[in-house]
mmCIF file of C-alpha atoms in Angstrom:
data_model
loop_
_atom_site.group_PDB
_atom_site.id
_atom_site.type_symbol
_atom_site.label_atom_id
_atom_site.label_comp_id
_atom_site.label_asym_id
_atom_site.label_seq_id
_atom_site.Cartn_x
_atom_site.Cartn_y
_atom_site.Cartn_z
ATOM 1 C CA MET X 52 -24.295 22.201 -15.134
ATOM 2 C CA LEU X 53 -21.077 20.667 -13.570
ATOM 3 C CA PHE X 54 -20.523 19.174 -10.320
ATOM 4 C CA ASP X 55 -17.193 19.856 -8.933
ATOM 5 C CA THR X 56 -17.190 16.882 -6.308
ATOM 6 C CA HIS X 57 -13.942 17.946 -4.740
ATOM 7 C CA ALA X 58 -12.450 21.390 -4.410
ATOM 8 C CA HIS X 59 -10.258 23.176 -1.637
ATOM 9 C CA TYR X 60 -11.587 26.624 -1.609
ATOM 10 C CA ASP X 61 -10.407 26.958 2.044
ATOM 11 C CA SER X 62 -6.925 26.882 0.769
ATOM 12 C CA ARG X 63 -4.555 29.847 1.359
ATOM 13 C CA GLN X 64 -3.954 30.263 -2.574
ATOM 14 C CA PHE X 65 -7.439 31.529 -2.549
ATOM 15 C CA ASP X 66 -6.894 33.954 0.242
ATOM 16 C CA ALA X 67 -6.714 36.949 -1.985
ATOM 17 C CA ASP X 68 -9.913 36.507 -4.290
ATOM 18 C CA ARG X 69 -11.813 33.773 -2.743
ATOM 19 C CA ASP X 70 -15.282 35.458 -3.000
ATOM 20 C CA ALA X 71 -14.619 36.617 -6.721
ATOM 21 C CA VAL X 72 -13.629 33.070 -7.670
ATOM 22 C CA LEU X 73 -16.558 31.384 -5.860
ATOM 23 C CA SER X 74 -19.120 34.021 -6.976
ATOM 24 C CA ALA X 75 -18.108 33.766 -10.553
ATOM 25 C CA LEU X 76 -18.650 29.848 -10.817
ATOM 26 C CA PRO X 77 -22.429 29.756 -11.506
ATOM 27 C CA GLY X 78 -21.822 32.016 -14.456
ATOM 28 C CA GLN X 79 -19.174 29.252 -15.582
ATOM 29 C CA GLY X 80 -21.796 26.294 -15.622
ATOM 30 C CA VAL X 81 -20.851 25.189 -12.193
ATOM 31 C CA GLY X 82 -23.980 24.128 -10.389
ATOM 32 C CA LEU X 83 -22.467 22.191 -7.201
ATOM 33 C CA VAL X 84 -19.063 22.127 -5.275
ATOM 34 C CA VAL X 85 -17.952 19.905 -2.496
ATOM 35 C CA ASN X 86 -15.107 21.381 -0.334
ATOM 36 C CA PRO X 87 -13.434 18.638 1.938
ATOM 37 C CA GLY X 88 -11.259 19.469 4.844
ATOM 38 C CA CYS X 89 -7.869 18.374 5.613
ATOM 39 C CA ASP X 90 -7.861 18.937 9.234
ATOM 40 C CA LEU X 91 -10.271 20.260 11.895
ATOM 41 C CA ASP X 92 -9.486 23.957 11.030
ATOM 42 C CA SER X 93 -9.975 23.539 7.370
ATOM 43 C CA SER X 94 -13.069 21.472 8.072
ATOM 44 C CA ARG X 95 -14.431 24.412 9.927
ATOM 45 C CA LYS X 96 -13.548 26.677 7.055
ATOM 46 C CA ALA X 97 -15.105 24.353 4.669
ATOM 47 C CA ILE X 98 -18.400 24.590 6.692
ATOM 48 C CA ALA X 99 -18.102 28.420 6.852
ATOM 49 C CA ILE X 100 -17.759 28.652 3.089
ATOM 50 C CA ALA X 101 -20.550 26.273 2.503
ATOM 51 C CA GLU X 102 -22.830 28.581 4.676
ATOM 52 C CA GLN X 103 -21.937 31.533 2.522
ATOM 53 C CA TYR X 104 -22.551 29.982 -0.922
ATOM 54 C CA PRO X 105 -25.585 28.097 -1.669
ATOM 55 C CA PHE X 106 -24.072 25.904 -4.278
ATOM 56 C CA VAL X 107 -21.093 24.789 -1.968
ATOM 57 C CA TYR X 108 -21.340 21.671 0.292
ATOM 58 C CA ALA X 109 -18.635 20.611 2.818
ATOM 59 C CA ALA X 110 -16.860 17.469 3.980
ATOM 60 C CA VAL X 111 -15.018 17.199 7.346
ATOM 61 C CA GLY X 112 -11.845 14.983 8.022
ATOM 62 C CA VAL X 113 -8.273 14.630 8.788
ATOM 63 C CA HIS X 114 -6.099 13.994 5.737
ATOM 64 C CA PRO X 115 -3.139 11.648 6.097
ATOM 65 C CA GLU X 116 -0.602 14.323 5.489
ATOM 66 C CA ASP X 117 -2.185 16.159 8.351
ATOM 67 C CA CYS X 118 -2.596 13.684 10.897
ATOM 68 C CA GLY X 119 0.634 14.183 12.961
ATOM 69 C CA GLY X 120 -1.038 15.824 15.670
ATOM 70 C CA TRP X 121 -4.098 13.368 15.976
ATOM 71 C CA GLN X 122 -5.738 12.843 19.206
ATOM 72 C CA ASP X 123 -8.571 10.350 19.936
ATOM 73 C CA GLY X 124 -10.800 13.317 21.078
ATOM 74 C CA ASP X 125 -10.634 14.547 17.410
ATOM 75 C CA VAL X 126 -13.299 12.052 16.458
ATOM 76 C CA ASP X 127 -15.724 13.859 18.801
ATOM 77 C CA GLU X 128 -14.826 17.091 17.072
ATOM 78 C CA LEU X 129 -15.552 15.695 13.743
ATOM 79 C CA ARG X 130 -18.777 14.095 14.856
ATOM 80 C CA SER X 131 -19.897 17.427 16.088
ATOM 81 C CA LEU X 132 -18.987 19.177 12.908
ATOM 82 C CA ALA X 133 -20.529 16.623 10.839
ATOM 83 C CA ALA X 134 -23.865 17.373 12.358
ATOM 84 C CA HIS X 135 -24.140 20.526 10.212
ATOM 85 C CA PRO X 136 -26.889 20.406 7.592
ATOM 86 C CA LYS X 137 -24.243 21.226 4.746
ATOM 87 C CA VAL X 138 -21.827 18.484 5.574
ATOM 88 C CA VAL X 139 -22.311 15.611 3.263
ATOM 89 C CA ALA X 140 -19.364 13.328 3.811
ATOM 90 C CA ILE X 141 -16.386 12.466 5.904
ATOM 91 C CA GLY X 142 -13.193 13.545 4.002
ATOM 92 C CA GLU X 143 -10.502 13.820 3.126
ATOM 93 C CA ILE X 144 -9.148 10.865 4.753
ATOM 94 C CA GLY X 145 -7.050 7.964 3.643
ATOM 95 C CA LEU X 146 -3.382 7.075 3.173
ATOM 96 C CA ASP X 147 -0.500 8.906 1.680
ATOM 97 C CA TYR X 148 2.927 6.812 1.584
ATOM 98 C CA TYR X 149 4.571 9.316 -0.740
ATOM 99 C CA TRP X 150 5.295 11.845 2.040
ATOM 100 C CA LYS X 151 7.340 10.350 4.870
ATOM 101 C CA ASP X 152 6.365 12.801 7.609
ATOM 102 C CA ASN X 153 3.605 10.664 9.225
ATOM 103 C CA PRO X 154 4.163 6.887 10.141
ATOM 104 C CA ARG X 155 2.030 4.579 8.191
ATOM 105 C CA GLU X 156 0.783 2.817 11.364
ATOM 106 C CA LEU X 157 -0.478 6.383 12.492
ATOM 107 C CA GLN X 158 -2.235 7.162 9.315
ATOM 108 C CA GLN X 159 -3.772 3.536 9.360
ATOM 109 C CA ARG X 160 -5.218 4.136 12.774
ATOM 110 C CA VAL X 161 -6.556 7.739 11.796
ATOM 111 C CA PHE X 162 -8.054 6.221 8.713
ATOM 112 C CA ARG X 163 -9.786 3.408 10.622
ATOM 113 C CA ALA X 164 -11.097 5.938 13.323
ATOM 114 C CA GLN X 165 -12.625 8.115 10.727
ATOM 115 C CA LEU X 166 -14.252 5.171 8.652
ATOM 116 C CA ALA X 167 -15.758 3.985 11.914
ATOM 117 C CA LEU X 168 -17.247 7.329 12.325
ATOM 118 C CA ALA X 169 -18.527 7.419 8.952
ATOM 119 C CA GLU X 170 -20.327 4.108 9.607
ATOM 120 C CA GLU X 171 -21.767 5.547 12.747
ATOM 121 C CA LEU X 172 -23.174 8.589 11.092
ATOM 122 C CA ASP X 173 -24.101 6.605 7.742
ATOM 123 C CA LEU X 174 -22.177 9.012 5.604
ATOM 124 C CA PRO X 175 -19.872 8.462 2.710
ATOM 125 C CA VAL X 176 -16.139 8.907 2.642
ATOM 126 C CA ILE X 177 -13.707 10.836 0.478
ATOM 127 C CA VAL X 178 -10.549 8.618 0.452
ATOM 128 C CA HIS X 179 -7.083 9.917 -0.595
ATOM 129 C CA ASP X 180 -4.807 7.119 -1.604
ATOM 130 C CA ARG X 181 -1.374 7.987 -2.752
ATOM 131 C CA GLU X 182 1.147 5.186 -3.312
ATOM 132 C CA ALA X 183 -0.880 3.133 -0.880
ATOM 133 C CA HIS X 184 -3.470 1.189 -2.956
ATOM 134 C CA GLY X 185 -2.830 -2.188 -1.256
ATOM 135 C CA ASP X 186 -3.494 -0.772 2.467
ATOM 136 C CA SER X 187 -6.044 1.537 1.346
ATOM 137 C CA MET X 188 -8.017 -1.435 -0.050
ATOM 138 C CA SER X 189 -7.287 -3.606 2.853
ATOM 139 C CA ILE X 190 -8.576 -0.979 5.199
ATOM 140 C CA VAL X 191 -11.659 -0.331 3.355
ATOM 141 C CA ARG X 192 -12.857 -3.892 3.177
ATOM 142 C CA GLU X 193 -12.710 -3.913 6.957
ATOM 143 C CA PHE X 194 -15.644 -1.519 6.848
ATOM 144 C CA PRO X 195 -18.112 -3.182 4.578
ATOM 145 C CA ARG X 196 -21.086 -0.877 5.375
ATOM 146 C CA VAL X 197 -19.252 2.040 4.597
ATOM 147 C CA ARG X 198 -19.471 3.638 1.042
ATOM 148 C CA GLY X 199 -17.172 6.190 -0.513
ATOM 149 C CA VAL X 200 -15.247 7.551 -3.466
ATOM 150 C CA PHE X 201 -11.618 7.195 -4.264
ATOM 151 C CA HIS X 202 -10.951 10.869 -5.200
ATOM 152 C CA CYS X 203 -8.187 11.800 -7.801
ATOM 153 C CA PHE X 204 -7.982 8.192 -8.801
ATOM 154 C CA SER X 205 -4.399 6.792 -9.382
ATOM 155 C CA GLY X 206 -5.257 3.015 -9.349
ATOM 156 C CA SER X 207 -5.523 0.341 -12.029
ATOM 157 C CA ALA X 208 -8.388 -0.535 -13.950
ATOM 158 C CA GLU X 209 -8.634 -3.762 -11.912
ATOM 159 C CA MET X 210 -8.542 -1.824 -8.791
ATOM 160 C CA ALA X 211 -11.408 0.492 -9.949
ATOM 161 C CA ARG X 212 -13.524 -2.682 -10.739
ATOM 162 C CA GLU X 213 -13.003 -4.056 -7.199
ATOM 163 C CA LEU X 214 -13.988 -0.825 -5.644
ATOM 164 C CA VAL X 215 -17.134 -0.619 -8.038
ATOM 165 C CA GLY X 216 -17.911 -4.148 -6.908
ATOM 166 C CA LEU X 217 -17.796 -2.957 -3.371
ATOM 167 C CA GLY X 218 -20.284 -0.168 -3.962
ATOM 168 C CA TRP X 219 -17.794 2.667 -4.169
ATOM 169 C CA MET X 220 -17.334 5.500 -6.674
ATOM 170 C CA ILE X 221 -14.334 6.667 -8.850
ATOM 171 C CA SER X 222 -13.568 10.329 -9.267
ATOM 172 C CA PHE X 223 -11.341 11.929 -12.049
ATOM 173 C CA THR X 224 -9.395 15.063 -11.902
ATOM 174 C CA GLY X 225 -7.633 17.124 -14.874
ATOM 175 C CA VAL X 226 -4.982 14.332 -14.604
ATOM 176 C CA LEU X 227 -7.324 12.650 -17.223
ATOM 177 C CA THR X 228 -6.327 15.257 -19.662
ATOM 178 C CA TYR X 229 -2.546 14.783 -19.311
ATOM 179 C CA LYS X 230 -0.586 12.905 -22.152
ATOM 180 C CA ASN X 231 0.932 10.445 -19.571
ATOM 181 C CA ALA X 232 -2.396 9.536 -17.920
ATOM 182 C CA ARG X 233 -2.408 5.989 -19.158
ATOM 183 C CA LYS X 234 -3.639 4.343 -15.990
ATOM 184 C CA ALA X 235 -6.386 6.963 -15.265
ATOM 185 C CA VAL X 236 -7.576 6.642 -18.931
ATOM 186 C CA GLU X 237 -7.917 2.912 -18.479
ATOM 187 C CA ALA X 238 -9.782 3.378 -15.316
ATOM 188 C CA ALA X 239 -12.006 5.801 -16.851
ATOM 189 C CA GLN X 240 -13.027 3.433 -19.557
ATOM 190 C CA ALA X 241 -13.356 0.468 -17.260
ATOM 191 C CA VAL X 242 -15.715 2.163 -14.748
ATOM 192 C CA PRO X 243 -19.575 2.025 -15.445
ATOM 193 C CA LEU X 244 -20.793 5.680 -16.178
ATOM 194 C CA ASP X 245 -22.915 5.602 -12.910
ATOM 195 C CA ARG X 246 -19.875 5.140 -10.634
ATOM 196 C CA ILE X 247 -18.013 8.083 -12.042
ATOM 197 C CA MET X 248 -17.706 11.643 -10.750
ATOM 198 C CA ILE X 249 -15.458 14.531 -11.785
ATOM 199 C CA GLU X 250 -13.548 16.762 -9.839
ATOM 200 C CA THR X 251 -10.919 19.713 -9.906
ATOM 201 C CA ASP X 252 -9.018 19.065 -6.554
ATOM 202 C CA SER X 253 -8.608 22.957 -6.923
ATOM 203 C CA PRO X 254 -6.263 24.507 -6.501
ATOM 204 C CA TYR X 255 -4.196 21.652 -7.795
ATOM 205 C CA MET X 256 -4.469 19.357 -10.819
ATOM 206 C CA ALA X 257 -5.567 21.901 -13.472
ATOM 207 C CA PRO X 258 -6.309 20.230 -16.813
ATOM 208 C CA VAL X 259 -4.760 20.648 -20.019
ATOM 209 C CA PRO X 260 -4.737 23.505 -21.477
ATOM 210 C CA HIS X 261 -4.309 25.250 -18.099
ATOM 211 C CA ARG X 262 -1.891 22.783 -16.446
ATOM 212 C CA GLY X 263 0.226 24.432 -13.927
ATOM 213 C CA GLU X 264 -2.045 27.211 -13.273
ATOM 214 C CA ARG X 265 -4.127 27.661 -10.013
ATOM 215 C CA ASN X 266 -7.295 25.393 -10.772
ATOM 216 C CA HIS X 267 -10.873 26.142 -10.226
ATOM 217 C CA SER X 268 -14.260 24.567 -10.636
ATOM 218 C CA GLY X 269 -14.916 26.147 -13.958
ATOM 219 C CA LEU X 270 -11.919 24.245 -15.552
ATOM 220 C CA ALA X 271 -13.960 21.130 -14.575
ATOM 221 C CA ARG X 272 -15.544 21.154 -18.178
ATOM 222 C CA HIS X 273 -12.170 20.164 -19.758
ATOM 223 C CA THR X 274 -12.169 16.993 -17.601
ATOM 224 C CA CYS X 275 -15.726 16.491 -18.454
ATOM 225 C CA GLU X 276 -15.124 16.719 -21.974
ATOM 226 C CA ARG X 277 -12.150 14.347 -21.942
ATOM 227 C CA LEU X 278 -14.178 11.883 -20.150
ATOM 228 C CA ALA X 279 -17.005 12.179 -22.597
ATOM 229 C CA GLU X 280 -14.530 11.643 -25.520
ATOM 230 C CA LEU X 281 -13.123 8.383 -23.697
ATOM 231 C CA ARG X 282 -16.667 7.049 -23.301
ATOM 232 C CA GLY X 283 -18.091 7.976 -26.731
ATOM 233 C CA ILE X 284 -20.788 10.389 -25.252
ATOM 234 C CA SER X 285 -21.374 14.144 -25.665
ATOM 235 C CA PRO X 286 -20.211 16.575 -23.216
ATOM 236 C CA GLU X 287 -23.573 17.385 -22.152
ATOM 237 C CA GLU X 288 -24.497 13.918 -21.583
ATOM 238 C CA CYS X 289 -21.456 13.425 -19.343
ATOM 239 C CA GLN X 290 -22.238 16.598 -17.423
ATOM 240 C CA ARG X 291 -25.543 15.176 -16.588
ATOM 241 C CA ILE X 292 -24.535 11.793 -15.752
ATOM 242 C CA THR X 293 -21.631 12.939 -13.499
ATOM 243 C CA PHE X 294 -24.030 15.627 -12.001
ATOM 244 C CA GLU X 295 -26.642 12.962 -11.140
ATOM 245 C CA ASN X 296 -24.049 10.732 -9.650
ATOM 246 C CA GLY X 297 -22.715 13.499 -7.487
ATOM 247 C CA LEU X 298 -26.158 14.210 -6.145
ATOM 248 C CA ARG X 299 -26.891 10.647 -5.505
ATOM 249 C CA PHE X 300 -23.421 9.815 -3.821
ATOM 250 C CA TYR X 301 -23.708 12.850 -1.505
ATOM 251 C CA GLN X 302 -27.478 12.702 -1.033
ATOM 252 C CA ILE X 303 -28.010 16.176 -1.941
ATOM 253 C CA GLN X 304 -31.613 17.254 -2.797
ATOM 254 C CA GLU X 305 -31.413 19.528 -5.669
#
């Protein structure tokens, strides 16, 4: 079975057929899904979806693209949401320097506040890092007791090795199947198998041969097959390893 460790089914792109898509996933070999929030509202929606589908879990957090309205009291709301039994992480949090809407200083303050919350609650974090590798790593090092995953990993193999050395996980999307994905391929080959997870980042990042389409968790098999090819193992073994890694990381008892 596949474990899609990062998918956004709260996205409006699923409004027309969300139940049909989610209900079909077990029949497509998907055993588990984690749906991270990107702000308080989407975090609540992620929990509601997790309540409805036994194989879906949630994470709660404020994404750097959505932190413009951040107030210090938002930490208290996230703390309350994180008490739900199906919440398994704080996320999606981090830094995004590609988009210029939110000042870097604000992004960094919000990132630190949520890392501190994860440390307080003893929960893992899901980190979004886009064109902010240096600052992301620097801030992560400030919280040595926090463990997490850099999702949709876009850094170098050297950065991946450093994260593994800090006890972190690395997760790969359908980007791994793209012809120009040299850095992702190098990182996937460098990371120990027990530190790798796979994800779709649905509805985004659909793998080849579905690139450009709306993504869903059933398509994670293409990423898993590509990872298996890169590591010289069977797709079935890759599914087993990445599924077990996801269970361990999110501390899900299945």
